[in-house]
Amino acid sequence: MANKVTDNELIERVKNGEKSAYDLLVLKYQQRVVNLVSRFVRNHSDALDVTQEAFIKAYRALPNFRGDSAFYTWLYRIAVNTAKNQLAVQSRRPKISDYDVSDIEQIEGNTALKDEATPESLLLKDELQATVLKAIEDLPEDLKTAIMLREIEGLSYEEIACVMECPIGTVRSRIFRARESIDKKMSPLLQN
């Protein structure tokens, strides 16, 4: 593609019957959605399934997309809701293990943690990382979603408000409360 085709142009092409245009939207946003869903659904294969389901739901709902928000904001809302539905289903099943160590390795930026030379510093960083992940995991769903969309996905407050369907002030409050909760759990580890 010599020129950049906008999301809105691709959406119009899909609405006009060109199904292959949707493939371009999937390719453009697939990894971002997988990363987002992985913050909710810890099992990687489940995250891929949820991502696929979110794209299918978005495709089916595309005729109703009005363009009031950016396509990825709309898609993220669908992905978050699909991930929450998956969590609800999982919560009804008995829990096998508390935490999967392989998930820590999949976190973006993990290579920076491996650059330190001493075993003590590696252990401390691993402990800090596990504590942050556990702190995020333990947050109420609304705080967890807000902090992940802001800090991990890098969305603006306005975009988060659109995804979460709440006022910007509520988003700011949730992010503040989430950061405060994480800080409380981190402070014992940082008191040296």
PDB file of N, CA, C and O in Angstrom, residues 47-122:
ATOM      1  N   ALA A  47      -6.100 -15.836  25.983  1.00  0.00           N
ATOM      2  CA  ALA A  47      -6.025 -14.444  25.529  1.00  0.00           C
ATOM      3  C   ALA A  47      -6.173 -14.372  24.006  1.00  0.00           C
ATOM      4  O   ALA A  47      -6.845 -13.479  23.481  1.00  0.00           O
ATOM      5  N   LEU A  48      -5.560 -15.317  23.314  1.00  0.00           N
ATOM      6  CA  LEU A  48      -5.696 -15.345  21.848  1.00  0.00           C
ATOM      7  C   LEU A  48      -7.140 -15.644  21.449  1.00  0.00           C
ATOM      8  O   LEU A  48      -7.665 -15.044  20.501  1.00  0.00           O
ATOM      9  N   ASP A  49      -7.770 -16.565  22.170  1.00  0.00           N
ATOM     10  CA  ASP A  49      -9.172 -16.887  21.891  1.00  0.00           C
ATOM     11  C   ASP A  49     -10.077 -15.675  22.134  1.00  0.00           C
ATOM     12  O   ASP A  49     -10.975 -15.385  21.341  1.00  0.00           O
ATOM     13  N   VAL A  50      -9.840 -14.980  23.239  1.00  0.00           N
ATOM     14  CA  VAL A  50     -10.642 -13.797  23.567  1.00  0.00           C
ATOM     15  C   VAL A  50     -10.421 -12.710  22.513  1.00  0.00           C
ATOM     16  O   VAL A  50     -11.370 -12.036  22.088  1.00  0.00           O
ATOM     17  N   THR A  51      -9.175 -12.554  22.077  1.00  0.00           N
ATOM     18  CA  THR A  51      -8.870 -11.562  21.045  1.00  0.00           C
ATOM     19  C   THR A  51      -9.628 -11.882  19.763  1.00  0.00           C
ATOM     20  O   THR A  51     -10.250 -11.005  19.154  1.00  0.00           O
ATOM     21  N   GLN A  52      -9.593 -13.149  19.366  1.00  0.00           N
ATOM     22  CA  GLN A  52     -10.309 -13.558  18.163  1.00  0.00           C
ATOM     23  C   GLN A  52     -11.809 -13.311  18.313  1.00  0.00           C
ATOM     24  O   GLN A  52     -12.464 -12.780  17.404  1.00  0.00           O
ATOM     25  N   GLU A  53     -12.338 -13.643  19.478  1.00  0.00           N
ATOM     26  CA  GLU A  53     -13.760 -13.415  19.729  1.00  0.00           C
ATOM     27  C   GLU A  53     -14.098 -11.926  19.671  1.00  0.00           C
ATOM     28  O   GLU A  53     -15.135 -11.533  19.131  1.00  0.00           O
ATOM     29  N   ALA A  54     -13.206 -11.089  20.204  1.00  0.00           N
ATOM     30  CA  ALA A  54     -13.436  -9.638  20.177  1.00  0.00           C
ATOM     31  C   ALA A  54     -13.463  -9.124  18.740  1.00  0.00           C
ATOM     32  O   ALA A  54     -14.318  -8.295  18.383  1.00  0.00           O
ATOM     33  N   PHE A  55     -12.547  -9.603  17.912  1.00  0.00           N
ATOM     34  CA  PHE A  55     -12.546  -9.167  16.509  1.00  0.00           C
ATOM     35  C   PHE A  55     -13.795  -9.652  15.770  1.00  0.00           C
ATOM     36  O   PHE A  55     -14.328  -8.939  14.921  1.00  0.00           O
ATOM     37  N   ILE A  56     -14.256 -10.847  16.095  1.00  0.00           N
ATOM     38  CA  ILE A  56     -15.484 -11.354  15.473  1.00  0.00           C
ATOM     39  C   ILE A  56     -16.675 -10.501  15.898  1.00  0.00           C
ATOM     40  O   ILE A  56     -17.504 -10.109  15.069  1.00  0.00           O
ATOM     41  N   LYS A  57     -16.757 -10.185  17.197  1.00  0.00           N
ATOM     42  CA  LYS A  57     -17.843  -9.328  17.688  1.00  0.00           C
ATOM     43  C   LYS A  57     -17.789  -7.955  17.024  1.00  0.00           C
ATOM     44  O   LYS A  57     -18.828  -7.397  16.648  1.00  0.00           O
ATOM     45  N   ALA A  58     -16.572  -7.411  16.896  1.00  0.00           N
ATOM     46  CA  ALA A  58     -16.425  -6.094  16.270  1.00  0.00           C
ATOM     47  C   ALA A  58     -16.860  -6.153  14.805  1.00  0.00           C
ATOM     48  O   ALA A  58     -17.544  -5.240  14.320  1.00  0.00           O
ATOM     49  N   TYR A  59     -16.500  -7.214  14.112  1.00  0.00           N
ATOM     50  CA  TYR A  59     -16.892  -7.357  12.698  1.00  0.00           C
ATOM     51  C   TYR A  59     -18.414  -7.393  12.568  1.00  0.00           C
ATOM     52  O   TYR A  59     -18.988  -6.719  11.710  1.00  0.00           O
ATOM     53  N   ARG A  60     -19.033  -8.175  13.440  1.00  0.00           N
ATOM     54  CA  ARG A  60     -20.497  -8.293  13.377  1.00  0.00           C
ATOM     55  C   ARG A  60     -21.186  -6.978  13.734  1.00  0.00           C
ATOM     56  O   ARG A  60     -22.277  -6.684  13.234  1.00  0.00           O
ATOM     57  N   ALA A  61     -20.555  -6.197  14.614  1.00  0.00           N
ATOM     58  CA  ALA A  61     -21.152  -4.936  15.058  1.00  0.00           C
ATOM     59  C   ALA A  61     -20.737  -3.752  14.183  1.00  0.00           C
ATOM     60  O   ALA A  61     -21.235  -2.641  14.378  1.00  0.00           O
ATOM     61  N   LEU A  62     -19.831  -3.976  13.243  1.00  0.00           N
ATOM     62  CA  LEU A  62     -19.309  -2.882  12.426  1.00  0.00           C
ATOM     63  C   LEU A  62     -20.390  -2.066  11.706  1.00  0.00           C
ATOM     64  O   LEU A  62     -20.261  -0.840  11.622  1.00  0.00           O
ATOM     65  N   PRO A  63     -21.472  -2.687  11.231  1.00  0.00           N
ATOM     66  CA  PRO A  63     -22.520  -1.858  10.600  1.00  0.00           C
ATOM     67  C   PRO A  63     -23.108  -0.817  11.559  1.00  0.00           C
ATOM     68  O   PRO A  63     -23.618   0.212  11.123  1.00  0.00           O
ATOM     69  N   ASN A  64     -23.004  -1.065  12.863  1.00  0.00           N
ATOM     70  CA  ASN A  64     -23.529  -0.120  13.857  1.00  0.00           C
ATOM     71  C   ASN A  64     -22.485   0.893  14.317  1.00  0.00           C
ATOM     72  O   ASN A  64     -22.802   1.781  15.102  1.00  0.00           O
ATOM     73  N   PHE A  65     -21.229   0.749  13.860  1.00  0.00           N
ATOM     74  CA  PHE A  65     -20.174   1.695  14.251  1.00  0.00           C
ATOM     75  C   PHE A  65     -20.464   3.050  13.631  1.00  0.00           C
ATOM     76  O   PHE A  65     -20.537   3.193  12.418  1.00  0.00           O
ATOM     77  N   ARG A  66     -20.652   4.051  14.485  1.00  0.00           N
ATOM     78  CA  ARG A  66     -21.039   5.385  14.019  1.00  0.00           C
ATOM     79  C   ARG A  66     -19.839   6.303  13.807  1.00  0.00           C
ATOM     80  O   ARG A  66     -19.964   7.367  13.225  1.00  0.00           O
ATOM     81  N   GLY A  67     -18.701   5.935  14.353  1.00  0.00           N
ATOM     82  CA  GLY A  67     -17.532   6.796  14.212  1.00  0.00           C
ATOM     83  C   GLY A  67     -17.480   7.909  15.231  1.00  0.00           C
ATOM     84  O   GLY A  67     -16.739   8.873  15.056  1.00  0.00           O
ATOM     85  N   ASP A  68     -18.273   7.792  16.318  1.00  0.00           N
ATOM     86  CA  ASP A  68     -18.239   8.811  17.377  1.00  0.00           C
ATOM     87  C   ASP A  68     -16.888   8.812  18.087  1.00  0.00           C
ATOM     88  O   ASP A  68     -16.472   9.818  18.650  1.00  0.00           O
ATOM     89  N   SER A  69     -16.224   7.660  18.091  1.00  0.00           N
ATOM     90  CA  SER A  69     -14.887   7.541  18.672  1.00  0.00           C
ATOM     91  C   SER A  69     -13.989   6.900  17.630  1.00  0.00           C
ATOM     92  O   SER A  69     -14.453   6.444  16.586  1.00  0.00           O
ATOM     93  N   ALA A  70     -12.703   6.862  17.922  1.00  0.00           N
ATOM     94  CA  ALA A  70     -11.771   6.195  17.013  1.00  0.00           C
ATOM     95  C   ALA A  70     -12.093   4.702  16.982  1.00  0.00           C
ATOM     96  O   ALA A  70     -12.581   4.141  17.963  1.00  0.00           O
ATOM     97  N   PHE A  71     -11.805   4.058  15.873  1.00  0.00           N
ATOM     98  CA  PHE A  71     -12.099   2.624  15.739  1.00  0.00           C
ATOM     99  C   PHE A  71     -11.413   1.820  16.826  1.00  0.00           C
ATOM    100  O   PHE A  71     -12.026   0.952  17.444  1.00  0.00           O
ATOM    101  N   TYR A  72     -10.124   2.115  17.110  1.00  0.00           N
ATOM    102  CA  TYR A  72      -9.429   1.290  18.116  1.00  0.00           C
ATOM    103  C   TYR A  72     -10.011   1.489  19.503  1.00  0.00           C
ATOM    104  O   TYR A  72     -10.017   0.563  20.309  1.00  0.00           O
ATOM    105  N   THR A  73     -10.529   2.656  19.804  1.00  0.00           N
ATOM    106  CA  THR A  73     -11.169   2.885  21.098  1.00  0.00           C
ATOM    107  C   THR A  73     -12.424   2.020  21.197  1.00  0.00           C
ATOM    108  O   THR A  73     -12.672   1.378  22.219  1.00  0.00           O
ATOM    109  N   TRP A  74     -13.187   1.990  20.150  1.00  0.00           N
ATOM    110  CA  TRP A  74     -14.393   1.160  20.077  1.00  0.00           C
ATOM    111  C   TRP A  74     -14.016  -0.310  20.183  1.00  0.00           C
ATOM    112  O   TRP A  74     -14.637  -1.079  20.924  1.00  0.00           O
ATOM    113  N   LEU A  75     -12.983  -0.710  19.452  1.00  0.00           N
ATOM    114  CA  LEU A  75     -12.511  -2.098  19.477  1.00  0.00           C
ATOM    115  C   LEU A  75     -12.001  -2.475  20.870  1.00  0.00           C
ATOM    116  O   LEU A  75     -12.267  -3.573  21.365  1.00  0.00           O
ATOM    117  N   TYR A  76     -11.276  -1.565  21.518  1.00  0.00           N
ATOM    118  CA  TYR A  76     -10.771  -1.840  22.871  1.00  0.00           C
ATOM    119  C   TYR A  76     -11.924  -2.064  23.845  1.00  0.00           C
ATOM    120  O   TYR A  76     -11.847  -2.915  24.715  1.00  0.00           O
ATOM    121  N   ARG A  77     -12.994  -1.282  23.694  1.00  0.00           N
ATOM    122  CA  ARG A  77     -14.152  -1.454  24.570  1.00  0.00           C
ATOM    123  C   ARG A  77     -14.731  -2.862  24.386  1.00  0.00           C
ATOM    124  O   ARG A  77     -15.045  -3.550  25.358  1.00  0.00           O
ATOM    125  N   ILE A  78     -14.834  -3.305  23.151  1.00  0.00           N
ATOM    126  CA  ILE A  78     -15.336  -4.654  22.868  1.00  0.00           C
ATOM    127  C   ILE A  78     -14.387  -5.692  23.455  1.00  0.00           C
ATOM    128  O   ILE A  78     -14.823  -6.664  24.085  1.00  0.00           O
ATOM    129  N   ALA A  79     -13.075  -5.493  23.295  1.00  0.00           N
ATOM    130  CA  ALA A  79     -12.087  -6.448  23.800  1.00  0.00           C
ATOM    131  C   ALA A  79     -12.116  -6.523  25.326  1.00  0.00           C
ATOM    132  O   ALA A  79     -12.051  -7.616  25.906  1.00  0.00           O
ATOM    133  N   VAL A  80     -12.215  -5.373  25.982  1.00  0.00           N
ATOM    134  CA  VAL A  80     -12.272  -5.351  27.452  1.00  0.00           C
ATOM    135  C   VAL A  80     -13.524  -6.073  27.931  1.00  0.00           C
ATOM    136  O   VAL A  80     -13.465  -6.896  28.854  1.00  0.00           O
ATOM    137  N   ASN A  81     -14.651  -5.798  27.319  1.00  0.00           N
ATOM    138  CA  ASN A  81     -15.892  -6.468  27.718  1.00  0.00           C
ATOM    139  C   ASN A  81     -15.826  -7.969  27.464  1.00  0.00           C
ATOM    140  O   ASN A  81     -16.293  -8.764  28.289  1.00  0.00           O
ATOM    141  N   THR A  82     -15.220  -8.374  26.366  1.00  0.00           N
ATOM    142  CA  THR A  82     -15.074  -9.799  26.056  1.00  0.00           C
ATOM    143  C   THR A  82     -14.149 -10.463  27.077  1.00  0.00           C
ATOM    144  O   THR A  82     -14.424 -11.576  27.535  1.00  0.00           O
ATOM    145  N   ALA A  83     -13.068  -9.779  27.433  1.00  0.00           N
ATOM    146  CA  ALA A  83     -12.144 -10.317  28.446  1.00  0.00           C
ATOM    147  C   ALA A  83     -12.837 -10.440  29.808  1.00  0.00           C
ATOM    148  O   ALA A  83     -12.664 -11.441  30.510  1.00  0.00           O
ATOM    149  N   LYS A  84     -13.637  -9.450  30.162  1.00  0.00           N
ATOM    150  CA  LYS A  84     -14.371  -9.511  31.432  1.00  0.00           C
ATOM    151  C   LYS A  84     -15.364 -10.669  31.430  1.00  0.00           C
ATOM    152  O   LYS A  84     -15.525 -11.343  32.451  1.00  0.00           O
ATOM    153  N   ASN A  85     -16.008 -10.899  30.291  1.00  0.00           N
ATOM    154  CA  ASN A  85     -16.922 -12.044  30.189  1.00  0.00           C
ATOM    155  C   ASN A  85     -16.165 -13.354  30.375  1.00  0.00           C
ATOM    156  O   ASN A  85     -16.643 -14.269  31.051  1.00  0.00           O
ATOM    157  N   GLN A  86     -14.973 -13.443  29.786  1.00  0.00           N
ATOM    158  CA  GLN A  86     -14.146 -14.632  29.940  1.00  0.00           C
ATOM    159  C   GLN A  86     -13.762 -14.828  31.413  1.00  0.00           C
ATOM    160  O   GLN A  86     -13.792 -15.950  31.918  1.00  0.00           O
ATOM    161  N   LEU A  87     -13.418 -13.748  32.088  1.00  0.00           N
ATOM    162  CA  LEU A  87     -13.064 -13.836  33.513  1.00  0.00           C
ATOM    163  C   LEU A  87     -14.253 -14.315  34.335  1.00  0.00           C
ATOM    164  O   LEU A  87     -14.083 -15.086  35.290  1.00  0.00           O
ATOM    165  N   ALA A  88     -15.435 -13.853  33.978  1.00  0.00           N
ATOM    166  CA  ALA A  88     -16.635 -14.291  34.701  1.00  0.00           C
ATOM    167  C   ALA A  88     -16.841 -15.789  34.524  1.00  0.00           C
ATOM    168  O   ALA A  88     -17.170 -16.493  35.485  1.00  0.00           O
ATOM    169  N   VAL A  89     -16.609 -16.280  33.324  1.00  0.00           N
ATOM    170  CA  VAL A  89     -16.732 -17.717  33.064  1.00  0.00           C
ATOM    171  C   VAL A  89     -15.665 -18.475  33.854  1.00  0.00           C
ATOM    172  O   VAL A  89     -15.948 -19.495  34.480  1.00  0.00           O
ATOM    173  N   GLN A  90     -14.439 -17.958  33.841  1.00  0.00           N
ATOM    174  CA  GLN A  90     -13.344 -18.617  34.558  1.00  0.00           C
ATOM    175  C   GLN A  90     -13.568 -18.623  36.067  1.00  0.00           C
ATOM    176  O   GLN A  90     -13.176 -19.560  36.748  1.00  0.00           O
ATOM    177  N   SER A  91     -14.189 -17.579  36.592  1.00  0.00           N
ATOM    178  CA  SER A  91     -14.391 -17.505  38.039  1.00  0.00           C
ATOM    179  C   SER A  91     -15.360 -18.575  38.531  1.00  0.00           C
ATOM    180  O   SER A  91     -15.361 -18.917  39.708  1.00  0.00           O
ATOM    181  N   ARG A  92     -16.159 -19.100  37.619  1.00  0.00           N
ATOM    182  CA  ARG A  92     -17.095 -20.162  37.993  1.00  0.00           C
ATOM    183  C   ARG A  92     -16.417 -21.523  38.052  1.00  0.00           C
ATOM    184  O   ARG A  92     -16.949 -22.456  38.611  1.00  0.00           O
ATOM    185  N   ARG A  93     -15.216 -21.611  37.439  1.00  0.00           N
ATOM    186  CA  ARG A  93     -14.454 -22.866  37.472  1.00  0.00           C
ATOM    187  C   ARG A  93     -13.517 -22.869  38.668  1.00  0.00           C
ATOM    188  O   ARG A  93     -13.044 -21.814  39.093  1.00  0.00           O
ATOM    189  N   PRO A  94     -13.189 -24.052  39.208  1.00  0.00           N
ATOM    190  CA  PRO A  94     -12.233 -24.097  40.318  1.00  0.00           C
ATOM    191  C   PRO A  94     -10.849 -23.633  39.866  1.00  0.00           C
ATOM    192  O   PRO A  94     -10.429 -23.921  38.743  1.00  0.00           O
ATOM    193  N   LYS A  95     -10.166 -22.909  40.738  1.00  0.00           N
ATOM    194  CA  LYS A  95      -8.853 -22.369  40.434  1.00  0.00           C
ATOM    195  C   LYS A  95      -7.786 -23.437  40.650  1.00  0.00           C
ATOM    196  O   LYS A  95      -7.729 -24.056  41.708  1.00  0.00           O
ATOM    197  N   ILE A  96      -6.918 -23.640  39.665  1.00  0.00           N
ATOM    198  CA  ILE A  96      -5.888 -24.674  39.763  1.00  0.00           C
ATOM    199  C   ILE A  96      -4.630 -24.128  40.426  1.00  0.00           C
ATOM    200  O   ILE A  96      -4.119 -24.706  41.367  1.00  0.00           O
ATOM    201  N   SER A  97      -4.125 -23.007  39.941  1.00  0.00           N
ATOM    202  CA  SER A  97      -2.925 -22.432  40.549  1.00  0.00           C
ATOM    203  C   SER A  97      -3.124 -20.941  40.728  1.00  0.00           C
ATOM    204  O   SER A  97      -3.927 -20.328  40.044  1.00  0.00           O
ATOM    205  N   ASP A  98      -2.353 -20.358  41.616  1.00  0.00           N
ATOM    206  CA  ASP A  98      -2.522 -18.957  41.944  1.00  0.00           C
ATOM    207  C   ASP A  98      -1.847 -18.040  40.926  1.00  0.00           C
ATOM    208  O   ASP A  98      -2.391 -17.039  40.517  1.00  0.00           O
ATOM    209  N   TYR A  99      -0.622 -18.393  40.493  1.00  0.00           N
ATOM    210  CA  TYR A  99       0.114 -17.491  39.614  1.00  0.00           C
ATOM    211  C   TYR A  99       1.025 -18.293  38.710  1.00  0.00           C
ATOM    212  O   TYR A  99       1.708 -19.200  39.160  1.00  0.00           O
ATOM    213  N   ASP A 100       1.059 -17.954  37.449  1.00  0.00           N
ATOM    214  CA  ASP A 100       1.888 -18.643  36.478  1.00  0.00           C
ATOM    215  C   ASP A 100       3.147 -17.817  36.233  1.00  0.00           C
ATOM    216  O   ASP A 100       3.081 -16.699  35.735  1.00  0.00           O
ATOM    217  N   VAL A 101       4.289 -18.388  36.557  1.00  0.00           N
ATOM    218  CA  VAL A 101       5.559 -17.681  36.443  1.00  0.00           C
ATOM    219  C   VAL A 101       5.862 -17.321  34.993  1.00  0.00           C
ATOM    220  O   VAL A 101       6.484 -16.308  34.723  1.00  0.00           O
ATOM    221  N   SER A 102       5.400 -18.111  34.049  1.00  0.00           N
ATOM    222  CA  SER A 102       5.672 -17.817  32.636  1.00  0.00           C
ATOM    223  C   SER A 102       5.045 -16.489  32.208  1.00  0.00           C
ATOM    224  O   SER A 102       5.524 -15.863  31.272  1.00  0.00           O
ATOM    225  N   ASP A 103       3.994 -16.050  32.892  1.00  0.00           N
ATOM    226  CA  ASP A 103       3.373 -14.766  32.556  1.00  0.00           C
ATOM    227  C   ASP A 103       4.332 -13.607  32.792  1.00  0.00           C
ATOM    228  O   ASP A 103       4.304 -12.625  32.062  1.00  0.00           O
ATOM    229  N   ILE A 104       5.162 -13.705  33.805  1.00  0.00           N
ATOM    230  CA  ILE A 104       6.106 -12.635  34.104  1.00  0.00           C
ATOM    231  C   ILE A 104       7.055 -12.447  32.938  1.00  0.00           C
ATOM    232  O   ILE A 104       7.410 -11.334  32.579  1.00  0.00           O
ATOM    233  N   GLU A 105       7.447 -13.551  32.290  1.00  0.00           N
ATOM    234  CA  GLU A 105       8.385 -13.474  31.183  1.00  0.00           C
ATOM    235  C   GLU A 105       7.783 -12.795  29.966  1.00  0.00           C
ATOM    236  O   GLU A 105       8.496 -12.301  29.112  1.00  0.00           O
ATOM    237  N   GLN A 106       6.470 -12.762  29.865  1.00  0.00           N
ATOM    238  CA  GLN A 106       5.818 -12.193  28.690  1.00  0.00           C
ATOM    239  C   GLN A 106       5.592 -10.692  28.806  1.00  0.00           C
ATOM    240  O   GLN A 106       5.115 -10.073  27.871  1.00  0.00           O
ATOM    241  N   ILE A 107       5.937 -10.112  29.931  1.00  0.00           N
ATOM    242  CA  ILE A 107       5.698  -8.687  30.128  1.00  0.00           C
ATOM    243  C   ILE A 107       6.648  -7.882  29.255  1.00  0.00           C
ATOM    244  O   ILE A 107       7.828  -8.174  29.165  1.00  0.00           O
ATOM    245  N   GLU A 108       6.095  -6.859  28.610  1.00  0.00           N
ATOM    246  CA  GLU A 108       6.911  -5.990  27.779  1.00  0.00           C
ATOM    247  C   GLU A 108       7.991  -5.333  28.627  1.00  0.00           C
ATOM    248  O   GLU A 108       7.769  -4.944  29.758  1.00  0.00           O
ATOM    249  N   GLY A 109       9.179  -5.206  28.057  1.00  0.00           N
ATOM    250  CA  GLY A 109      10.255  -4.545  28.783  1.00  0.00           C
ATOM    251  C   GLY A 109      10.978  -5.462  29.738  1.00  0.00           C
ATOM    252  O   GLY A 109      11.836  -5.027  30.487  1.00  0.00           O
ATOM    253  N   ASN A 110      10.667  -6.742  29.734  1.00  0.00           N
ATOM    254  CA  ASN A 110      11.299  -7.667  30.663  1.00  0.00           C
ATOM    255  C   ASN A 110      12.788  -7.794  30.403  1.00  0.00           C
ATOM    256  O   ASN A 110      13.540  -8.143  31.292  1.00  0.00           O
ATOM    257  N   THR A 111      13.264  -7.486  29.195  1.00  0.00           N
ATOM    258  CA  THR A 111      14.678  -7.612  28.900  1.00  0.00           C
ATOM    259  C   THR A 111      15.499  -6.651  29.758  1.00  0.00           C
ATOM    260  O   THR A 111      16.628  -6.959  30.107  1.00  0.00           O
ATOM    261  N   ALA A 112      14.935  -5.515  30.108  1.00  0.00           N
ATOM    262  CA  ALA A 112      15.649  -4.569  30.963  1.00  0.00           C
ATOM    263  C   ALA A 112      15.925  -5.174  32.332  1.00  0.00           C
ATOM    264  O   ALA A 112      16.917  -4.855  32.979  1.00  0.00           O
ATOM    265  N   LEU A 113      15.055  -6.046  32.778  1.00  0.00           N
ATOM    266  CA  LEU A 113      15.259  -6.676  34.072  1.00  0.00           C
ATOM    267  C   LEU A 113      16.421  -7.660  34.045  1.00  0.00           C
ATOM    268  O   LEU A 113      17.018  -7.951  35.066  1.00  0.00           O
ATOM    269  N   LYS A 114      16.764  -8.172  32.885  1.00  0.00           N
ATOM    270  CA  LYS A 114      17.825  -9.168  32.766  1.00  0.00           C
ATOM    271  C   LYS A 114      19.196  -8.534  32.600  1.00  0.00           C
ATOM    272  O   LYS A 114      20.194  -9.228  32.552  1.00  0.00           O
ATOM    273  N   ASP A 115      19.267  -7.219  32.486  1.00  0.00           N
ATOM    274  CA  ASP A 115      20.529  -6.548  32.252  1.00  0.00           C
ATOM    275  C   ASP A 115      21.366  -6.363  33.510  1.00  0.00           C
ATOM    276  O   ASP A 115      22.534  -6.045  33.424  1.00  0.00           O
ATOM    277  N   GLU A 116      20.789  -6.485  34.667  1.00  0.00           N
ATOM    278  CA  GLU A 116      21.518  -6.309  35.917  1.00  0.00           C
ATOM    279  C   GLU A 116      22.421  -7.497  36.175  1.00  0.00           C
ATOM    280  O   GLU A 116      22.083  -8.635  35.885  1.00  0.00           O
ATOM    281  N   ALA A 117      23.565  -7.241  36.814  1.00  0.00           N
ATOM    282  CA  ALA A 117      24.582  -8.276  36.969  1.00  0.00           C
ATOM    283  C   ALA A 117      24.411  -9.131  38.227  1.00  0.00           C
ATOM    284  O   ALA A 117      24.670 -10.317  38.197  1.00  0.00           O
ATOM    285  N   THR A 118      23.994  -8.544  39.326  1.00  0.00           N
ATOM    286  CA  THR A 118      24.000  -9.296  40.579  1.00  0.00           C
ATOM    287  C   THR A 118      22.732 -10.103  40.777  1.00  0.00           C
ATOM    288  O   THR A 118      21.642  -9.658  40.417  1.00  0.00           O
ATOM    289  N   PRO A 119      22.865 -11.281  41.353  1.00  0.00           N
ATOM    290  CA  PRO A 119      21.677 -12.091  41.637  1.00  0.00           C
ATOM    291  C   PRO A 119      20.711 -11.390  42.586  1.00  0.00           C
ATOM    292  O   PRO A 119      19.502 -11.532  42.452  1.00  0.00           O
ATOM    293  N   GLU A 120      21.258 -10.612  43.527  1.00  0.00           N
ATOM    294  CA  GLU A 120      20.399  -9.906  44.483  1.00  0.00           C
ATOM    295  C   GLU A 120      19.516  -8.872  43.777  1.00  0.00           C
ATOM    296  O   GLU A 120      18.332  -8.750  44.074  1.00  0.00           O
ATOM    297  N   SER A 121      20.114  -8.134  42.841  1.00  0.00           N
ATOM    298  CA  SER A 121      19.321  -7.120  42.139  1.00  0.00           C
ATOM    299  C   SER A 121      18.287  -7.780  41.231  1.00  0.00           C
ATOM    300  O   SER A 121      17.177  -7.279  41.089  1.00  0.00           O
ATOM    301  N   LEU A 122      18.646  -8.904  40.627  1.00  0.00           N
ATOM    302  CA  LEU A 122      17.676  -9.643  39.817  1.00  0.00           C
ATOM    303  C   LEU A 122      16.527 -10.150  40.669  1.00  0.00           C
ATOM    304  O   LEU A 122      15.363 -10.055  40.275  1.00  0.00           O
TER     305      LEU A 122
END
